[in-house]
Amino acid sequence: MTATATAARRDTLHRRIRLIVGITIGYNLIEAVIAIAAGSVASSAALIGFGLDSTIEVLSAAAVAWQFTRRDPERWEKPTLRVIAVAFFALALYVTATSVAALVTTERPEHSTIGIALTAVSVAVMPFLSLAERRAGKELGSATAVADSKQTLICTYLSAAVLIGLIANSLLGWWWADAVAGLVIAAFAVREGIEAWKGDACATSVGMLLDDEDAHDHDHHHHDD
């Protein structure tokens, strides 16, 4: 592959990531507003947590979008990853507090048709956005794009957890299912926060490892000659 072709490919991937991130931001903003409003009405810790998670998704995606509008996106990997990590930890703290409070006070969330519809749509939409961003990120060797795609995937898991919690509460009267779904969200958030924080060391090195492999291949070819 010639240098120009590679540069052109990188530009295409940068553009693709910006587009995916743009769609993710738009979708999550709508999701956040609906989830937080519906969660407040139904006093559902999981739905409010889900809405806040969507807000963090927006922050994370916006950080990546900003990074990919820079002339040299690779230089901004570390600070962008740190922003993503801190946002995750903040979310985990909040959701744990609200879920534990809900369990202690045995607060029963109301049935939320809007919440069920919203989380069901997310379960359907999110995996596609995540996969597209991860593919582009891996090809670029971008730790932040891969980290952001993982966040989108977590959003899918969370949607599923909240959806199950809401349905269990509505159909079976399991009021605690909502708080448990909230704690699942918090656990995921902590794990991904740690991943993103360490990501400047490990995830970025994915790109470097790939480069090294290429270099070794070239060396082998030279030795063969």
GROMACS .gro file of C-alpha atoms in nm:
model
  225
    1MET     CA    1   0.000   0.000   0.000
    2THR     CA    2   0.143   0.338  -0.091
    3ALA     CA    3   0.177   0.618   0.165
    4THR     CA    4  -0.087   0.826  -0.016
    5ALA     CA    5  -0.334   0.538  -0.021
    6THR     CA    6  -0.271   0.483   0.352
    7ALA     CA    7  -0.322   0.854   0.426
    8ALA     CA    8  -0.643   0.852   0.220
    9ARG     CA    9  -0.762   0.542   0.408
   10ARG     CA   10  -0.688   0.709   0.743
   11ASP     CA   11  -0.887   1.016   0.637
   12THR     CA   12  -1.179   0.791   0.538
   13LEU     CA   13  -1.163   0.613   0.875
   14HIS     CA   14  -1.138   0.945   1.063
   15ARG     CA   15  -1.447   1.066   0.875
   16ARG     CA   16  -1.629   0.739   0.945
   17ILE     CA   17  -1.552   0.761   1.318
   18ARG     CA   18  -1.673   1.124   1.325
   19LEU     CA   19  -2.000   1.018   1.158
   20ILE     CA   20  -2.059   0.720   1.391
   21VAL     CA   21  -1.977   0.934   1.693
   22GLY     CA   22  -2.214   1.205   1.567
   23ILE     CA   23  -2.502   0.956   1.536
   24THR     CA   24  -2.417   0.814   1.881
   25ILE     CA   25  -2.425   1.163   2.036
   26GLY     CA   26  -2.762   1.246   1.877
   27TYR     CA   27  -2.920   0.916   1.979
   28ASN     CA   28  -2.785   0.926   2.334
   29LEU     CA   29  -2.897   1.285   2.392
   30ILE     CA   30  -3.255   1.189   2.306
   31GLU     CA   31  -3.221   0.868   2.510
   32ALA     CA   32  -3.083   1.056   2.813
   33VAL     CA   33  -3.367   1.310   2.819
   34ILE     CA   34  -3.640   1.043   2.781
   35ALA     CA   35  -3.481   0.799   3.031
   36ILE     CA   36  -3.420   1.059   3.303
   37ALA     CA   37  -3.771   1.204   3.262
   38ALA     CA   38  -3.939   0.860   3.256
   39GLY     CA   39  -3.717   0.741   3.544
   40SER     CA   40  -3.808   1.044   3.757
   41VAL     CA   41  -4.179   0.991   3.693
   42ALA     CA   42  -4.160   0.617   3.773
   43SER     CA   43  -3.898   0.669   4.052
   44SER     CA   44  -3.681   0.406   3.884
   45ALA     CA   45  -3.314   0.410   3.994
   46ALA     CA   46  -3.217   0.196   3.694
   47LEU     CA   47  -3.390   0.418   3.439
   48ILE     CA   48  -3.235   0.736   3.582
   49GLY     CA   49  -2.897   0.558   3.593
   50PHE     CA   50  -2.949   0.452   3.234
   51GLY     CA   51  -3.024   0.813   3.137
   52LEU     CA   52  -2.708   0.931   3.314
   53ASP     CA   53  -2.511   0.659   3.141
   54SER     CA   54  -2.641   0.796   2.811
   55THR     CA   55  -2.518   1.141   2.919
   56ILE     CA   56  -2.173   0.994   2.985
   57GLU     CA   57  -2.191   0.821   2.647
   58VAL     CA   58  -2.244   1.168   2.500
   59LEU     CA   59  -1.942   1.307   2.689
   60SER     CA   60  -1.727   1.016   2.581
   61ALA     CA   61  -1.840   1.035   2.218
   62ALA     CA   62  -1.795   1.414   2.219
   63ALA     CA   63  -1.439   1.372   2.352
   64VAL     CA   64  -1.364   1.128   2.068
   65ALA     CA   65  -1.532   1.358   1.814
   66TRP     CA   66  -1.319   1.648   1.939
   67GLN     CA   67  -1.009   1.430   1.924
   68PHE     CA   68  -1.077   1.336   1.561
   69THR     CA   69  -1.120   1.698   1.456
   70ARG     CA   70  -0.760   1.766   1.570
   71ARG     CA   71  -0.492   1.765   1.305
   72ASP     CA   72  -0.305   1.485   1.485
   73PRO     CA   73  -0.568   1.273   1.670
   74GLU     CA   74  -0.312   1.022   1.801
   75ARG     CA   75  -0.151   1.287   2.025
   76TRP     CA   76  -0.477   1.327   2.218
   77GLU     CA   77  -0.534   0.957   2.301
   78LYS     CA   78  -0.429   0.975   2.667
   79PRO     CA   79  -0.627   1.281   2.784
   80THR     CA   80  -0.938   1.161   2.595
   81LEU     CA   81  -0.915   0.818   2.761
   82ARG     CA   82  -0.879   0.982   3.104
   83VAL     CA   83  -1.194   1.190   3.046
   84ILE     CA   84  -1.384   0.873   2.949
   85ALA     CA   85  -1.256   0.689   3.261
   86VAL     CA   86  -1.345   0.965   3.509
   87ALA     CA   87  -1.695   0.992   3.360
   88PHE     CA   88  -1.744   0.619   3.415
   89PHE     CA   89  -1.638   0.633   3.781
   90ALA     CA   90  -1.876   0.923   3.846
   91LEU     CA   91  -2.163   0.727   3.693
   92ALA     CA   92  -2.083   0.416   3.901
   93LEU     CA   93  -2.085   0.620   4.224
   94TYR     CA   94  -2.417   0.783   4.151
   95VAL     CA   95  -2.598   0.468   4.036
   96THR     CA   96  -2.467   0.262   4.331
   97ALA     CA   97  -2.591   0.528   4.574
   98THR     CA   98  -2.939   0.549   4.417
   99SER     CA   99  -2.975   0.169   4.384
  100VAL     CA  100  -2.867   0.104   4.745
  101ALA     CA  101  -3.103   0.380   4.863
  102ALA     CA  102  -3.388   0.220   4.666
  103LEU     CA  103  -3.315  -0.122   4.825
  104VAL     CA  104  -3.289   0.023   5.177
  105THR     CA  105  -3.609   0.227   5.152
  106THR     CA  106  -3.782  -0.054   4.952
  107GLU     CA  107  -3.905   0.212   4.710
  108ARG     CA  108  -4.124   0.051   4.446
  109PRO     CA  109  -4.081   0.191   4.095
  110GLU     CA  110  -4.395   0.243   3.887
  111HIS     CA  111  -4.458   0.063   3.558
  112SER     CA  112  -4.294   0.259   3.275
  113THR     CA  113  -4.412   0.187   2.920
  114ILE     CA  114  -4.184   0.460   2.784
  115GLY     CA  115  -3.885   0.308   2.969
  116ILE     CA  116  -3.955  -0.039   2.828
  117ALA     CA  117  -3.994   0.094   2.472
  118LEU     CA  118  -3.680   0.310   2.497
  119THR     CA  119  -3.455   0.034   2.632
  120ALA     CA  120  -3.589  -0.215   2.373
  121VAL     CA  121  -3.498   0.026   2.089
  122SER     CA  122  -3.149   0.070   2.237
  123VAL     CA  123  -3.092  -0.306   2.253
  124ALA     CA  124  -3.168  -0.314   1.880
  125VAL     CA  125  -2.973  -0.004   1.767
  126MET     CA  126  -2.659   0.012   1.984
  127PRO     CA  127  -2.473  -0.306   1.874
  128PHE     CA  128  -2.455  -0.182   1.514
  129LEU     CA  129  -2.303   0.154   1.612
  130SER     CA  130  -2.057  -0.019   1.845
  131LEU     CA  131  -1.940  -0.270   1.584
  132ALA     CA  132  -1.892  -0.003   1.315
  133GLU     CA  133  -1.686   0.219   1.547
  134ARG     CA  134  -1.478  -0.071   1.682
  135ARG     CA  135  -1.388  -0.188   1.329
  136ALA     CA  136  -1.277   0.158   1.221
  137GLY     CA  137  -1.093   0.213   1.552
  138LYS     CA  138  -0.905  -0.117   1.530
  139GLU     CA  139  -0.798  -0.052   1.172
  140LEU     CA  140  -0.670   0.290   1.280
  141GLY     CA  141  -0.511   0.150   1.599
  142SER     CA  142  -0.708   0.413   1.795
  143ALA     CA  143  -0.748   0.328   2.165
  144THR     CA  144  -1.011   0.598   2.219
  145ALA     CA  145  -1.235   0.487   1.932
  146VAL     CA  146  -1.218   0.127   2.060
  147ALA     CA  147  -1.285   0.245   2.420
  148ASP     CA  148  -1.581   0.450   2.301
  149SER     CA  149  -1.718   0.154   2.103
  150LYS     CA  150  -1.696  -0.054   2.422
  151GLN     CA  151  -1.899   0.212   2.600
  152THR     CA  152  -2.164   0.185   2.332
  153LEU     CA  153  -2.166  -0.192   2.377
  154ILE     CA  154  -2.204  -0.148   2.753
  155CYS     CA  155  -2.497   0.075   2.675
  156THR     CA  156  -2.652  -0.229   2.500
  157TYR     CA  157  -2.594  -0.453   2.805
  158LEU     CA  158  -2.734  -0.184   3.030
  159SER     CA  159  -3.039  -0.142   2.808
  160ALA     CA  160  -3.096  -0.517   2.837
  161ALA     CA  161  -3.047  -0.515   3.218
  162VAL     CA  162  -3.283  -0.218   3.264
  163LEU     CA  163  -3.535  -0.370   3.021
  164ILE     CA  164  -3.539  -0.699   3.219
  165GLY     CA  165  -3.566  -0.504   3.547
  166LEU     CA  166  -3.859  -0.296   3.419
  167ILE     CA  167  -4.043  -0.599   3.281
  168ALA     CA  168  -3.982  -0.802   3.601
  169ASN     CA  169  -4.117  -0.512   3.805
  170SER     CA  170  -4.425  -0.465   3.583
  171LEU     CA  171  -4.518  -0.830   3.524
  172LEU     CA  172  -4.395  -1.004   3.841
  173GLY     CA  173  -4.395  -0.718   4.088
  174TRP     CA  174  -4.022  -0.767   4.157
  175TRP     CA  175  -3.960  -0.409   4.278
  176TRP     CA  176  -3.597  -0.493   4.369
  177ALA     CA  177  -3.513  -0.599   4.010
  178ASP     CA  178  -3.484  -0.231   3.917
  179ALA     CA  179  -3.221  -0.159   4.186
  180VAL     CA  180  -3.031  -0.478   4.099
  181ALA     CA  181  -3.024  -0.365   3.732
  182GLY     CA  182  -2.881  -0.035   3.861
  183LEU     CA  183  -2.602  -0.218   4.047
  184VAL     CA  184  -2.523  -0.419   3.731
  185ILE     CA  185  -2.483  -0.085   3.551
  186ALA     CA  186  -2.246   0.040   3.823
  187ALA     CA  187  -2.031  -0.275   3.809
  188PHE     CA  188  -1.997  -0.248   3.430
  189ALA     CA  189  -1.913   0.121   3.459
  190VAL     CA  190  -1.631   0.059   3.709
  191ARG     CA  191  -1.481  -0.217   3.494
  192GLU     CA  192  -1.486  -0.003   3.181
  193GLY     CA  193  -1.354   0.300   3.370
  194ILE     CA  194  -1.051   0.099   3.483
  195GLU     CA  195  -1.003  -0.033   3.127
  196ALA     CA  196  -1.014   0.318   2.982
  197TRP     CA  197  -0.779   0.454   3.250
  198LYS     CA  198  -0.524   0.180   3.181
  199GLY     CA  199  -0.603   0.204   2.811
  200ASP     CA  200  -0.332   0.464   2.747
  201ALA     CA  201  -0.084   0.184   2.823
  202CYS     CA  202  -0.254  -0.125   2.682
  203ALA     CA  203  -0.505  -0.017   2.419
  204THR     CA  204  -0.269   0.229   2.250
  205SER     CA  205  -0.005  -0.040   2.239
  206VAL     CA  206  -0.240  -0.243   2.016
  207GLY     CA  207  -0.148   0.000   1.738
  208MET     CA  208   0.219  -0.018   1.828
  209LEU     CA  209   0.214  -0.398   1.838
  210LEU     CA  210   0.062  -0.407   1.492
  211ASP     CA  211   0.332  -0.170   1.370
  212ASP     CA  212   0.597  -0.389   1.532
  213GLU     CA  213   0.460  -0.696   1.360
  214ASP     CA  214   0.478  -0.515   1.028
  215ALA     CA  215   0.836  -0.413   1.105
  216HIS     CA  216   0.928  -0.773   1.193
  217ASP     CA  217   0.768  -0.894   0.872
  218HIS     CA  218   0.981  -0.647   0.677
  219ASP     CA  219   1.292  -0.760   0.866
  220HIS     CA  220   1.217  -1.123   0.787
  221HIS     CA  221   1.175  -1.037   0.421
  222HIS     CA  222   1.510  -0.857   0.423
  223HIS     CA  223   1.679  -1.156   0.588
  224ASP     CA  224   1.522  -1.388   0.334
  225ASP     CA  225   1.663  -1.173   0.055
   0.00000   0.00000   0.00000
